[in-house]
Amino acid sequence: LKGALLFITLALIGTGFAFVKYILSDKEKKIFMIVIPLQVLANVSYIIIEETEEGASEYALWREILFLVDLICCGAVLFPVV
């Protein structure tokens, strides 16, 4: 099951890259290469913040900042597509 899941994931990534490779321009590819890792990092950081104590003084600030970064990344990905 683990091997099948890995194979399916690699196949999906490969077909997605082939799709992106022909459709998008170089500028849009660069935007995706920057925005998608930033969005992954923001989501992982958001999960880490959610696991911390809510009483911490920085909790609300960082939670809002990471949510804002996630929204900006979503907009940056959708902008070239639309």
Tab-separated table of N, CA and C in Angstrom:
chain	number	residue	atom	x	y	z
A	1	LEU	N	0.834	-1.199	0.000
A	1	LEU	CA	0.000	0.000	0.000
A	1	LEU	C	0.873	1.255	0.000
A	2	LYS	N	1.942	1.184	0.804
A	2	LYS	CA	2.845	2.334	0.876
A	2	LYS	C	3.527	2.593	-0.473
A	3	GLY	N	3.965	1.534	-1.123
A	3	GLY	CA	4.613	1.665	-2.419
A	3	GLY	C	3.659	2.157	-3.494
A	4	ALA	N	2.433	1.665	-3.462
A	4	ALA	CA	1.426	2.100	-4.436
A	4	ALA	C	1.112	3.577	-4.256
A	5	LEU	N	1.001	4.018	-3.023
A	5	LEU	CA	0.724	5.430	-2.743
A	5	LEU	C	1.871	6.311	-3.225
A	6	LEU	N	3.106	5.854	-2.997
A	6	LEU	CA	4.266	6.606	-3.482
A	6	LEU	C	4.267	6.683	-5.004
A	7	PHE	N	3.977	5.573	-5.672
A	7	PHE	CA	3.946	5.559	-7.131
A	7	PHE	C	2.863	6.490	-7.663
A	8	ILE	N	1.681	6.458	-7.073
A	8	ILE	CA	0.585	7.326	-7.507
A	8	ILE	C	0.949	8.792	-7.294
A	9	THR	N	1.555	9.098	-6.163
A	9	THR	CA	1.957	10.479	-5.877
A	9	THR	C	2.984	10.964	-6.893
A	10	LEU	N	3.977	10.148	-7.178
A	10	LEU	CA	4.997	10.531	-8.167
A	10	LEU	C	4.387	10.682	-9.560
A	11	ALA	N	3.440	9.825	-9.915
A	11	ALA	CA	2.788	9.933	-11.213
A	11	ALA	C	1.978	11.228	-11.302
A	12	LEU	N	1.275	11.574	-10.240
A	12	LEU	CA	0.501	12.816	-10.234
A	12	LEU	C	1.400	14.040	-10.325
A	13	ILE	N	2.513	14.012	-9.609
A	13	ILE	CA	3.458	15.132	-9.676
A	13	ILE	C	4.032	15.243	-11.082
A	14	GLY	N	4.382	14.108	-11.679
A	14	GLY	CA	4.936	14.123	-13.032
A	14	GLY	C	3.951	14.640	-14.067
A	15	THR	N	2.718	14.196	-13.997
A	15	THR	CA	1.727	14.673	-14.958
A	15	THR	C	1.388	16.133	-14.713
A	16	GLY	N	1.374	16.539	-13.477
A	16	GLY	CA	1.121	17.947	-13.171
A	16	GLY	C	2.228	18.835	-13.689
A	17	PHE	N	3.474	18.379	-13.557
A	17	PHE	CA	4.592	19.163	-14.069
A	17	PHE	C	4.557	19.235	-15.587
A	18	ALA	N	4.181	18.129	-16.230
A	18	ALA	CA	4.082	18.140	-17.687
A	18	ALA	C	2.993	19.103	-18.136
A	19	PHE	N	1.895	19.168	-17.394
A	19	PHE	CA	0.812	20.092	-17.722
A	19	PHE	C	1.272	21.530	-17.548
A	20	VAL	N	1.931	21.806	-16.435
A	20	VAL	CA	2.406	23.165	-16.141
A	20	VAL	C	3.485	23.576	-17.123
A	21	LYS	N	4.302	22.630	-17.536
A	21	LYS	CA	5.435	22.920	-18.400
A	21	LYS	C	5.007	23.525	-19.742
A	22	TYR	N	3.929	23.058	-20.324
A	22	TYR	CA	3.529	23.530	-21.639
A	22	TYR	C	2.543	24.690	-21.595
A	23	ILE	N	1.782	24.795	-20.551
A	23	ILE	CA	0.714	25.786	-20.500
A	23	ILE	C	1.210	27.149	-20.013
A	24	LEU	N	2.022	27.160	-18.972
A	24	LEU	CA	2.409	28.407	-18.319
A	24	LEU	C	3.669	29.008	-18.933
A	25	SER	N	3.751	30.323	-18.843
A	25	SER	CA	4.948	31.021	-19.313
A	25	SER	C	6.053	30.920	-18.266
A	26	ASP	N	7.231	31.395	-18.614
A	26	ASP	CA	8.362	31.336	-17.685
A	26	ASP	C	8.106	32.178	-16.440
A	27	LYS	N	7.469	33.321	-16.619
A	27	LYS	CA	7.182	34.189	-15.472
A	27	LYS	C	6.214	33.507	-14.502
A	28	GLU	N	5.195	32.862	-15.046
A	28	GLU	CA	4.226	32.168	-14.198
A	28	GLU	C	4.852	30.967	-13.499
A	29	LYS	N	5.755	30.270	-14.172
A	29	LYS	CA	6.460	29.150	-13.546
A	29	LYS	C	7.290	29.626	-12.367
A	30	LYS	N	7.961	30.785	-12.518
A	30	LYS	CA	8.769	31.331	-11.433
A	30	LYS	C	7.896	31.720	-10.243
A	31	ILE	N	6.722	32.272	-10.532
A	31	ILE	CA	5.796	32.628	-9.459
A	31	ILE	C	5.395	31.374	-8.697
A	32	PHE	N	5.071	30.293	-9.419
A	32	PHE	CA	4.682	29.043	-8.763
A	32	PHE	C	5.826	28.463	-7.947
A	33	MET	N	7.039	28.556	-8.456
A	33	MET	CA	8.190	27.998	-7.748
A	33	MET	C	8.479	28.739	-6.441
A	34	ILE	N	8.070	29.981	-6.350
A	34	ILE	CA	8.265	30.755	-5.126
A	34	ILE	C	7.069	30.630	-4.201
A	35	VAL	N	5.871	30.734	-4.752
A	35	VAL	CA	4.661	30.822	-3.945
A	35	VAL	C	4.280	29.486	-3.303
A	36	ILE	N	4.393	28.397	-4.036
A	36	ILE	CA	3.947	27.106	-3.495
A	36	ILE	C	4.793	26.675	-2.295
A	37	PRO	N	6.142	26.744	-2.333
A	37	PRO	CA	6.894	26.421	-1.108
A	37	PRO	C	6.598	27.391	0.041
A	38	LEU	N	6.363	28.665	-0.285
A	38	LEU	CA	6.008	29.624	0.761
A	38	LEU	C	4.678	29.255	1.406
A	39	GLN	N	3.731	28.809	0.597
A	39	GLN	CA	2.432	28.421	1.126
A	39	GLN	C	2.550	27.159	1.990
A	40	VAL	N	3.364	26.214	1.570
A	40	VAL	CA	3.591	25.011	2.378
A	40	VAL	C	4.229	25.389	3.707
A	41	LEU	N	5.214	26.259	3.675
A	41	LEU	CA	5.877	26.709	4.900
A	41	LEU	C	4.902	27.441	5.820
A	42	ALA	N	4.054	28.282	5.254
A	42	ALA	CA	3.071	29.008	6.059
A	42	ALA	C	2.070	28.053	6.693
A	43	ASN	N	1.636	27.032	5.966
A	43	ASN	CA	0.685	26.081	6.525
A	43	ASN	C	1.305	25.219	7.617
A	44	VAL	N	2.560	24.811	7.437
A	44	VAL	CA	3.245	24.048	8.480
A	44	VAL	C	3.438	24.921	9.719
A	45	SER	N	3.813	26.167	9.519
A	45	SER	CA	3.975	27.087	10.651
A	45	SER	C	2.649	27.332	11.350
A	46	TYR	N	1.568	27.414	10.593
A	46	TYR	CA	0.234	27.609	11.178
A	46	TYR	C	-0.137	26.417	12.062
A	47	ILE	N	0.202	25.213	11.611
A	47	ILE	CA	-0.065	24.018	12.416
A	47	ILE	C	0.743	24.057	13.699
A	48	ILE	N	2.001	24.464	13.602
A	48	ILE	CA	2.849	24.552	14.795
A	48	ILE	C	2.302	25.597	15.760
A	49	ILE	N	1.867	26.729	15.249
A	49	ILE	CA	1.293	27.780	16.105
A	49	ILE	C	0.029	27.277	16.787
A	50	GLU	N	-0.793	26.506	16.074
A	50	GLU	CA	-2.028	25.988	16.655
A	50	GLU	C	-1.751	25.033	17.815
A	51	GLU	N	-0.580	24.392	17.810
A	51	GLU	CA	-0.233	23.454	18.869
A	51	GLU	C	0.352	24.140	20.099
A	52	THR	N	0.672	25.422	20.002
A	52	THR	CA	1.258	26.124	21.144
A	52	THR	C	0.171	26.624	22.081
A	53	GLU	N	0.586	27.146	23.178
A	53	GLU	CA	-0.331	27.681	24.181
A	53	GLU	C	-1.033	28.922	23.646
A	54	GLU	N	-2.325	28.992	23.847
A	54	GLU	CA	-3.068	30.158	23.387
A	54	GLU	C	-2.794	31.379	24.251
A	55	GLY	N	-2.261	31.177	25.424
A	55	GLY	CA	-1.986	32.291	26.319
A	55	GLY	C	-0.728	33.069	25.954
A	56	ALA	N	0.061	32.544	25.041
A	56	ALA	CA	1.277	33.238	24.635
A	56	ALA	C	0.903	34.561	23.965
A	57	SER	N	1.692	35.581	24.217
A	57	SER	CA	1.358	36.913	23.712
A	57	SER	C	1.447	37.001	22.192
A	58	GLU	N	2.316	36.215	21.590
A	58	GLU	CA	2.487	36.275	20.144
A	58	GLU	C	1.513	35.368	19.400
A	59	TYR	N	0.729	34.587	20.093
A	59	TYR	CA	-0.133	33.587	19.467
A	59	TYR	C	-1.090	34.205	18.458
A	60	ALA	N	-1.846	35.185	18.868
A	60	ALA	CA	-2.852	35.785	17.984
A	60	ALA	C	-2.196	36.509	16.810
A	61	LEU	N	-1.105	37.204	17.064
A	61	LEU	CA	-0.422	37.936	16.000
A	61	LEU	C	0.109	36.990	14.923
A	62	TRP	N	0.835	35.952	15.333
A	62	TRP	CA	1.397	35.017	14.360
A	62	TRP	C	0.310	34.232	13.649
A	63	ARG	N	-0.765	33.926	14.342
A	63	ARG	CA	-1.873	33.198	13.706
A	63	ARG	C	-2.477	34.036	12.578
A	64	GLU	N	-2.672	35.319	12.827
A	64	GLU	CA	-3.221	36.207	11.801
A	64	GLU	C	-2.238	36.426	10.651
A	65	ILE	N	-0.952	36.568	10.970
A	65	ILE	CA	0.062	36.767	9.933
A	65	ILE	C	0.137	35.552	9.016
A	66	LEU	N	0.148	34.360	9.590
A	66	LEU	CA	0.251	33.149	8.779
A	66	LEU	C	-1.010	32.930	7.943
A	67	PHE	N	-2.157	33.277	8.486
A	67	PHE	CA	-3.399	33.178	7.718
A	67	PHE	C	-3.361	34.157	6.545
A	68	LEU	N	-2.854	35.360	6.775
A	68	LEU	CA	-2.736	36.358	5.717
A	68	LEU	C	-1.758	35.903	4.629
A	69	VAL	N	-0.634	35.327	5.022
A	69	VAL	CA	0.344	34.814	4.056
A	69	VAL	C	-0.288	33.711	3.209
A	70	ASP	N	-1.069	32.842	3.835
A	70	ASP	CA	-1.741	31.779	3.103
A	70	ASP	C	-2.726	32.349	2.084
A	71	LEU	N	-3.480	33.347	2.468
A	71	LEU	CA	-4.422	33.973	1.538
A	71	LEU	C	-3.706	34.666	0.376
A	72	ILE	N	-2.608	35.345	0.668
A	72	ILE	CA	-1.832	36.011	-0.389
A	72	ILE	C	-1.258	34.984	-1.358
A	73	CYS	N	-0.777	33.854	-0.828
A	73	CYS	CA	-0.246	32.800	-1.689
A	73	CYS	C	-1.345	32.209	-2.575
A	74	CYS	N	-2.524	32.012	-2.018
A	74	CYS	CA	-3.640	31.505	-2.824
A	74	CYS	C	-3.972	32.469	-3.946
A	75	GLY	N	-3.984	33.747	-3.636
A	75	GLY	CA	-4.238	34.760	-4.662
A	75	GLY	C	-3.156	34.795	-5.717
A	76	ALA	N	-1.896	34.627	-5.280
A	76	ALA	CA	-0.781	34.657	-6.229
A	76	ALA	C	-0.810	33.443	-7.161
A	77	VAL	N	-1.304	32.322	-6.682
A	77	VAL	CA	-1.418	31.140	-7.531
A	77	VAL	C	-2.603	31.291	-8.484
A	78	LEU	N	-3.704	31.815	-7.997
A	78	LEU	CA	-4.900	31.951	-8.825
A	78	LEU	C	-4.780	33.058	-9.879
A	79	PHE	N	-4.014	34.100	-9.595
A	79	PHE	CA	-3.885	35.229	-10.505
A	79	PHE	C	-3.377	34.827	-11.890
A	80	PRO	N	-2.260	34.076	-12.013
A	80	PRO	CA	-1.804	33.688	-13.352
A	80	PRO	C	-2.756	32.710	-14.042
A	81	VAL	N	-3.428	31.879	-13.271
A	81	VAL	CA	-4.309	30.882	-13.860
A	81	VAL	C	-5.543	31.539	-14.469
A	82	VAL	N	-6.103	32.500	-13.756
A	82	VAL	CA	-7.315	33.170	-14.224
A	82	VAL	C	-6.928	34.209	-15.250
